[in-house]
Short mmCIF file of C-alpha atoms and ligand atoms in Angstrom, two decimals:
data_model
loop_
_atom_site.label_atom_id
_atom_site.label_comp_id
_atom_site.label_asym_id
_atom_site.label_seq_id
_atom_site.Cartn_x
_atom_site.Cartn_y
_atom_site.Cartn_z
CA UNK A 368 -7.20 -35.32 -29.04
CA UNK A 369 -3.80 -35.92 -30.67
CA UNK A 370 -2.75 -32.45 -29.68
CA UNK A 371 -3.82 -33.05 -26.09
CA UNK A 372 -1.75 -36.23 -25.84
CA UNK A 373 1.34 -34.61 -27.26
CA UNK A 374 0.89 -31.73 -24.78
CA UNK A 375 0.55 -34.17 -21.90
CA UNK A 376 3.61 -36.09 -23.06
CA UNK A 377 5.56 -32.87 -23.29
CA UNK A 378 4.33 -31.73 -19.92
CA UNK A 379 5.37 -34.93 -18.16
CA UNK A 380 8.81 -34.97 -19.77
CA UNK A 381 9.18 -31.35 -18.71
CA UNK A 382 8.22 -32.23 -15.14
CA UNK A 383 11.06 -34.75 -15.03
CA UNK A 384 13.42 -32.09 -16.27
CA UNK A 385 12.05 -29.61 -13.71
CA UNK A 386 12.69 -32.11 -10.94
CA UNK A 387 16.24 -32.56 -12.15
CA UNK A 388 16.67 -28.80 -12.36
CA UNK A 389 15.25 -28.34 -8.86
CA UNK A 390 18.16 -30.43 -7.58
CA UNK A 391 20.60 -27.93 -9.05
CA UNK A 392 19.89 -25.48 -6.22
CA UNK A 393 23.00 -23.86 -4.74
CA UNK A 394 21.26 -21.46 -2.38
CA UNK A 395 19.55 -22.07 0.94
CA UNK A 396 17.08 -19.25 1.24
CA UNK A 397 15.55 -17.29 4.04
CA UNK A 398 14.33 -13.72 4.15
CA UNK A 399 15.04 -10.74 6.33
CA UNK A 400 12.68 -7.82 7.04
CA UNK A 401 13.80 -4.21 7.30
CA UNK A 402 11.40 -1.25 7.74
CA UNK A 403 8.49 -3.52 6.81
CA UNK A 404 10.03 -4.69 3.54
CA UNK A 405 11.24 -8.21 2.71
CA UNK A 406 14.79 -8.83 1.44
CA UNK A 407 17.00 -11.82 0.67
CA UNK A 408 19.21 -12.86 3.53
CA UNK A 409 22.50 -13.74 1.83
CA UNK A 410 25.16 -11.48 3.37
CA UNK A 411 27.73 -12.02 0.60
CA UNK A 412 25.46 -10.48 -2.09
CA UNK A 413 25.48 -6.84 -3.17
CA UNK A 414 21.86 -6.93 -4.39
CA UNK A 415 19.77 -4.90 -1.96
CA UNK A 416 16.32 -4.32 -3.53
CA UNK A 417 13.30 -5.86 -1.80
CA UNK A 418 11.42 -8.94 -3.01
CA UNK A 419 7.95 -8.30 -1.61
CA UNK A 420 4.57 -7.61 -3.20
CA UNK A 421 5.35 -3.95 -3.99
CA UNK A 422 8.55 -5.00 -5.76
CA UNK A 423 6.71 -7.70 -7.75
CA UNK A 424 4.30 -4.99 -8.90
CA UNK A 425 7.22 -2.76 -9.87
CA UNK A 426 8.95 -5.56 -11.80
CA UNK A 427 5.76 -6.42 -13.60
CA UNK A 428 5.16 -2.78 -14.51
CA UNK A 429 8.80 -2.52 -15.65
CA UNK A 430 8.29 -5.59 -17.85
CA UNK A 431 5.27 -4.09 -19.65
CA UNK A 432 7.01 -0.73 -19.89
CA UNK A 433 10.07 -2.36 -21.49
CA UNK A 434 7.97 -4.43 -23.87
CA UNK A 435 6.12 -1.31 -24.97
CA UNK A 436 9.27 0.77 -25.42
CA UNK A 437 10.93 -1.96 -27.48
CA UNK A 438 7.75 -3.35 -29.02
CA UNK A 439 9.16 -6.82 -28.26
CA UNK A 440 10.34 -9.09 -25.46
CA UNK A 441 13.79 -9.67 -26.98
CA UNK A 442 16.11 -8.55 -29.78
CA UNK A 443 18.28 -11.62 -30.54
CA UNK A 444 17.24 -13.36 -33.80
CA UNK A 445 15.72 -16.37 -32.03
CA UNK A 446 12.08 -16.18 -33.12
CA UNK A 447 12.45 -19.02 -35.69
CA UNK A 448 14.41 -21.17 -33.28
CA UNK A 449 11.84 -20.75 -30.49
CA UNK A 450 8.93 -21.30 -32.89
CA UNK A 451 10.16 -24.57 -34.37
CA UNK A 452 13.43 -25.50 -32.68
CA UNK A 453 12.78 -29.21 -33.03
CA UNK A 454 11.61 -30.16 -29.55
CA UNK A 455 14.76 -29.81 -27.49
CA UNK A 456 15.20 -26.04 -27.49
CA UNK A 457 16.05 -24.67 -24.06
CA UNK A 458 16.02 -21.09 -22.76
CA UNK A 459 17.50 -19.77 -19.51
CA UNK A 460 16.56 -16.51 -17.72
CA UNK A 461 19.20 -15.53 -15.12
CA UNK A 462 17.83 -13.50 -12.17
CA UNK A 463 14.26 -14.04 -13.38
CA UNK A 464 12.58 -12.62 -10.23
CA UNK A 465 8.84 -13.41 -10.27
CA UNK A 466 9.30 -14.64 -13.85
CA UNK A 467 7.09 -12.31 -15.89
CA UNK A 468 9.37 -12.59 -18.95
CA UNK A 469 9.51 -16.41 -18.73
CA UNK A 470 5.77 -16.78 -18.22
CA UNK A 471 5.04 -14.68 -21.26
CA UNK A 472 7.74 -16.22 -23.45
CA UNK A 473 6.79 -19.79 -22.54
CA UNK A 474 3.17 -19.03 -23.51
CA UNK A 475 4.24 -17.30 -26.73
CA UNK A 476 6.52 -20.21 -27.71
CA UNK A 477 4.85 -23.50 -26.67
CA UNK A 478 7.08 -25.39 -29.14
CA UNK A 479 10.14 -24.54 -27.05
CA UNK A 480 10.83 -27.45 -24.71
CA UNK A 481 11.99 -25.48 -21.69
CA UNK A 482 12.08 -21.93 -20.30
CA UNK A 483 14.02 -22.18 -17.08
CA UNK A 484 14.51 -19.32 -14.61
CA UNK A 485 17.03 -19.04 -11.81
CA UNK A 486 17.11 -16.54 -8.96
CA UNK A 487 18.57 -16.30 -5.46
CA UNK A 488 15.03 -16.24 -4.06
CA UNK A 489 12.19 -18.57 -5.03
CA UNK A 490 9.58 -15.98 -6.00
CA UNK A 491 8.70 -17.71 -9.28
CA UNK A 492 5.12 -19.14 -9.33
CA UNK A 493 4.96 -22.68 -7.98
CA UNK A 494 1.89 -24.04 -9.69
CA UNK A 495 0.08 -21.79 -12.16
CA UNK A 496 2.49 -21.55 -15.08
CA UNK A 497 2.81 -22.83 -18.64
CA UNK A 498 3.85 -26.50 -18.95
CA UNK A 499 7.26 -25.55 -20.40
CA UNK A 500 8.27 -23.09 -17.62
CA UNK A 501 10.34 -24.07 -14.58
CA UNK A 502 12.61 -22.58 -11.92
CA UNK A 503 15.52 -23.39 -9.60
CA UNK A 504 17.04 -21.33 -6.80
CA UNK A 505 20.62 -20.50 -7.75
CA UNK A 506 23.20 -17.83 -7.11
CA UNK A 507 24.68 -16.88 -10.48
CA UNK A 508 27.88 -15.77 -8.73
CA UNK A 509 28.56 -19.31 -7.57
CA UNK A 510 28.46 -20.59 -11.14
CA UNK A 511 25.35 -21.70 -13.00
CA UNK A 512 24.53 -25.32 -12.14
CA UNK A 513 24.23 -26.47 -15.74
CA UNK A 514 26.60 -28.29 -18.08
CA UNK A 515 28.52 -26.43 -20.79
CA UNK A 516 26.60 -25.80 -24.04
CA UNK A 517 23.20 -26.59 -22.50
CA UNK A 518 20.88 -23.73 -23.56
CA UNK A 519 19.99 -22.37 -26.99
CA UNK A 520 19.22 -18.90 -25.69
CA UNK A 521 20.41 -17.34 -22.43
CA UNK A 522 18.72 -14.15 -21.28
CA UNK A 523 19.40 -11.77 -18.37
CA UNK A 524 17.62 -8.50 -17.56
CA UNK A 525 17.94 -5.73 -14.94
CA UNK A 526 20.80 -7.14 -12.84
CA UNK A 527 22.86 -3.93 -12.68
CA UNK A 528 22.31 -3.67 -8.91
CA UNK A 529 23.54 -7.23 -8.35
CA UNK A 530 27.18 -7.37 -9.47
CA UNK A 531 30.48 -5.50 -9.28
CA UNK A 532 32.34 -4.69 -12.50
CA UNK A 533 34.75 -7.54 -11.83
CA UNK A 534 31.90 -10.01 -11.25
CA UNK A 535 30.30 -9.00 -14.55
CA UNK A 536 33.56 -9.50 -16.38
CA UNK A 537 35.03 -12.59 -14.74
CA UNK A 538 31.99 -14.59 -13.56
CA UNK A 539 28.62 -13.52 -14.91
CA UNK A 540 29.21 -12.98 -18.64
CA UNK A 541 31.60 -15.99 -18.92
CA UNK A 542 28.97 -18.17 -17.20
CA UNK A 543 26.20 -17.00 -19.54
CA UNK A 544 28.47 -17.89 -22.46
CA UNK A 545 29.58 -21.23 -21.01
CA UNK A 546 26.06 -22.63 -20.66
CA UNK A 547 25.04 -21.43 -24.16
CA UNK A 548 25.28 -23.94 -27.01
CA UNK A 549 27.57 -23.17 -29.92
CA UNK A 550 25.34 -21.35 -32.44
CA UNK A 551 23.01 -20.24 -29.63
CA UNK A 552 22.45 -16.66 -28.44
CA UNK A 553 22.89 -14.64 -25.28
CA UNK A 554 21.06 -11.39 -24.56
CA UNK A 555 21.45 -8.85 -21.77
CA UNK A 556 19.08 -5.94 -21.17
CA UNK A 557 19.84 -3.13 -18.71
CA UNK A 558 18.74 0.36 -17.73
CA UNK A 559 21.22 3.16 -17.92
CA UNK A 560 20.84 4.17 -14.26
CA UNK A 561 20.42 7.89 -14.94
CA UNK A 562 17.64 10.40 -15.46
CA UNK A 563 18.64 12.47 -18.49
CA UNK A 564 17.59 16.12 -18.44
CA UNK A 565 16.88 15.92 -14.72
CA UNK A 566 15.86 18.84 -12.50
CA UNK A 567 17.43 19.66 -9.10
CA UNK A 568 15.17 17.36 -7.04
CA UNK A 569 15.73 14.43 -9.40
CA UNK A 570 19.46 15.14 -9.15
CA UNK A 571 19.34 15.10 -5.35
CA UNK A 572 17.45 11.80 -5.24
CA UNK A 573 19.55 10.19 -8.01
CA UNK A 574 22.85 11.34 -6.41
CA UNK A 575 21.77 9.58 -3.20
CA UNK A 576 20.68 6.45 -5.07
CA UNK A 577 23.92 6.27 -7.07
CA UNK A 578 26.02 6.91 -3.94
CA UNK A 579 24.23 3.99 -2.27
CA UNK A 580 24.85 1.69 -5.27
CA UNK A 581 28.53 2.69 -5.37
CA UNK A 582 28.90 2.12 -1.62
CA UNK A 583 27.86 -1.48 -2.35
CA UNK A 584 30.50 -1.85 -5.07
CA UNK A 585 27.96 -1.63 -7.91
CA UNK A 586 28.94 -0.07 -11.24
CA UNK A 587 25.96 2.08 -12.22
CA UNK A 588 27.58 2.65 -15.64
CA UNK A 589 27.80 -1.05 -16.47
CA UNK A 590 26.02 -0.50 -19.81
CA UNK A 591 29.22 1.22 -20.98
CA UNK A 592 31.30 -1.95 -20.67
CA UNK A 593 28.96 -4.89 -21.28
CA UNK A 594 29.81 -5.07 -24.98
CA UNK A 595 33.55 -4.95 -24.22
CA UNK A 596 33.16 -7.82 -21.72
CA UNK A 597 31.21 -9.83 -24.28
CA UNK A 598 33.98 -9.28 -26.84
CA UNK A 599 36.65 -10.27 -24.30
CA UNK A 600 35.21 -13.78 -23.95
CA UNK A 601 36.46 -14.47 -27.51
CA UNK A 602 33.53 -16.87 -27.83
CA UNK A 603 30.89 -14.53 -29.22
CA UNK A 604 30.29 -13.18 -32.70
CA UNK A 605 27.70 -10.84 -34.28
CA UNK A 606 27.66 -8.74 -31.10
CA UNK A 607 24.87 -6.16 -31.36
CA UNK A 608 23.91 -3.24 -29.14
CA UNK A 609 20.77 -1.13 -29.37
CA UNK A 610 19.10 1.49 -27.17
CA UNK A 611 15.66 3.02 -26.66
CA UNK A 612 14.85 6.34 -25.06
CA UNK A 613 11.65 6.81 -23.11
CA UNK A 614 10.14 9.88 -21.46
CA UNK A 615 9.71 9.91 -17.69
CA UNK A 616 6.98 12.02 -16.09
CA UNK A 617 3.32 12.89 -16.33
CA UNK A 618 4.11 15.30 -19.19
CA UNK A 619 4.44 12.25 -21.46
CA UNK A 620 1.10 10.50 -20.97
CA UNK A 621 0.70 6.86 -19.96
CA UNK A 622 4.21 5.81 -21.02
CA UNK A 623 5.79 8.64 -19.02
CA UNK A 624 3.59 7.78 -16.04
CA UNK A 625 4.73 4.13 -16.04
CA UNK A 626 8.38 5.21 -16.13
CA UNK A 627 7.68 7.69 -13.35
CA UNK A 628 5.92 5.03 -11.22
CA UNK A 629 8.95 2.79 -11.67
CA UNK A 630 11.24 5.51 -10.28
CA UNK A 631 8.80 6.45 -7.52
CA UNK A 632 8.65 2.86 -6.31
CA UNK A 633 12.45 2.90 -5.84
CA UNK A 634 12.44 6.28 -4.08
CA UNK A 635 9.64 5.05 -1.75
CA UNK A 636 11.71 1.97 -0.92
CA UNK A 637 14.56 4.31 -0.01
CA UNK A 638 12.34 6.61 2.07
CA UNK A 639 13.64 5.50 5.51
CA UNK A 640 17.27 5.96 4.42
CA UNK A 641 16.93 9.15 2.38
CA UNK A 642 14.64 10.97 4.82
CA UNK A 643 17.20 10.21 7.55
CA UNK A 644 20.11 11.34 5.33
CA UNK A 645 18.23 14.56 4.41
CA UNK A 646 17.16 15.07 8.02
CA UNK A 647 13.51 15.20 6.91
CA UNK A 648 10.30 14.09 8.58
CA UNK A 649 8.15 11.52 6.79
CA UNK A 650 5.81 14.32 5.64
CA UNK A 651 8.71 16.44 4.36
CA UNK A 652 10.02 13.50 2.32
CA UNK A 653 6.55 12.88 0.85
CA UNK A 654 6.42 16.58 -0.11
CA UNK A 655 9.85 16.25 -1.77
CA UNK A 656 8.49 13.36 -3.86
CA UNK A 657 5.40 15.41 -4.81
CA UNK A 658 7.69 18.26 -5.92
CA UNK A 659 9.84 15.75 -7.84
CA UNK A 660 6.73 14.68 -9.79
CA UNK A 661 5.82 18.31 -10.57
CA UNK A 662 9.40 19.18 -11.51
CA UNK A 663 9.29 16.57 -14.28
CA UNK A 664 6.66 18.59 -16.14
CA UNK A 665 9.16 21.45 -16.34
CA UNK A 666 12.37 19.54 -17.14
CA UNK A 667 10.77 16.73 -19.21
CA UNK A 668 13.49 14.13 -18.51
CA UNK A 669 14.01 10.73 -20.13
CA UNK A 670 15.60 7.33 -19.48
CA UNK A 671 17.55 4.97 -21.74
CA UNK A 672 17.49 1.16 -21.86
CA UNK A 673 20.10 -1.00 -23.59
CA UNK A 674 20.02 -4.44 -25.19
CA UNK A 675 23.15 -6.43 -26.07
CA UNK A 676 22.96 -9.72 -27.89
CA UNK A 677 25.41 -12.06 -29.60
CA UNK A 678 25.83 -15.52 -31.10
CA UNK A 679 28.13 -18.08 -29.51
CA UNK A 680 30.83 -19.27 -31.89
C1 SAM B 1092 15.60 -6.07 -10.64
S1 SAM B 1092 15.19 -7.76 -10.49
C2 SAM B 1092 14.90 -8.22 -12.20
C3 SAM B 1092 14.05 -9.45 -12.30
C4 SAM B 1092 13.74 -9.90 -13.75
N1 SAM B 1092 14.96 -10.19 -14.49
C5 SAM B 1092 12.91 -8.90 -14.48
O1 SAM B 1092 13.35 -8.40 -15.52
O2 SAM B 1092 11.80 -8.59 -14.00
C6 SAM B 1092 16.75 -8.53 -10.18
C7 SAM B 1092 16.61 -9.99 -9.77
O3 SAM B 1092 17.94 -10.56 -9.71
C8 SAM B 1092 18.01 -11.45 -8.61
N2 SAM B 1092 19.44 -11.63 -8.24
C9 SAM B 1092 20.23 -10.75 -7.58
N3 SAM B 1092 21.46 -11.28 -7.43
C10 SAM B 1092 21.44 -12.51 -7.98
C11 SAM B 1092 22.40 -13.57 -8.11
N4 SAM B 1092 23.64 -13.43 -7.62
N5 SAM B 1092 22.03 -14.72 -8.73
C12 SAM B 1092 20.76 -14.87 -9.21
N6 SAM B 1092 19.81 -13.91 -9.11
C13 SAM B 1092 20.14 -12.75 -8.50
C14 SAM B 1092 17.14 -10.76 -7.54
O4 SAM B 1092 16.70 -11.65 -6.54
C15 SAM B 1092 15.99 -10.18 -8.39
O5 SAM B 1092 14.93 -11.10 -8.48
#
């Protein structure tokens, strides 16, 4: 009974906070539809991946794939803090998408007061979520709508396709640091956008994908400079960087299949563009993708993910 009351008390105080956070919105959202897929409709943004059901499935799969590869949801030394932070511990997830990381973390750490996600589109669940999880629609490039030193742990994952190099350096990383409390942690996780050991079909598809990212002003090698940008803030210490390699392709069992499905989902999204660029019919493009899958058994390629984390001075 006592436990129930304290949960209810927590829940209602969190609702007040959620309402306050809801007011911090700096984005008016609408969607646009292209080739049957749903996208955000904010012309100033570089981010161009869809935000429909297929993409939610991909993000969810990518979450479980990442958790398996790393055998954890995070690398910063925040387990103790989140387990018994004393009731006012707050966590922020920037670009949270449908919120799989937040939903899992807020269930794993019920003692943490708040797990708050922000994204340019409100695709975070409205109702069915843990009592300590909440969301507001915000564009990280317009500055995070939080006071300085507000969160104990600030997390951001898979935003490579969202920002230019200059935005990473001058807006995004400084904002993550600004809203983190002194003594708190920030963590960034990203894919290295390459297929290592790729065959000729993978190279063709990846060259097209990278050319498209670059045409949007995206730095597909951002993992090479994230640590440098963290150091340049002069507000972070104990900066750590770690990587994991994972196989991609049916040759590597279930793990390789998940990584392959992740890539396939992207290449299917790009089908209208790439089949036009390659002057292929729909059937020819599907055949190319089938051959890409088979080619992986021969070349046995792999991907790399990176995590960077640091403590705010
Ligand atoms: C590839 S998804 C990753 C989602 C989530 N972090 C995860 O790991 O599943 C990138 C997300 O960043 C969001 N995003 C893109 N640009 C953004 C911006 N300027 N501010 C906030 N969110 C942004 C997108 O809407 C999308 O939900």
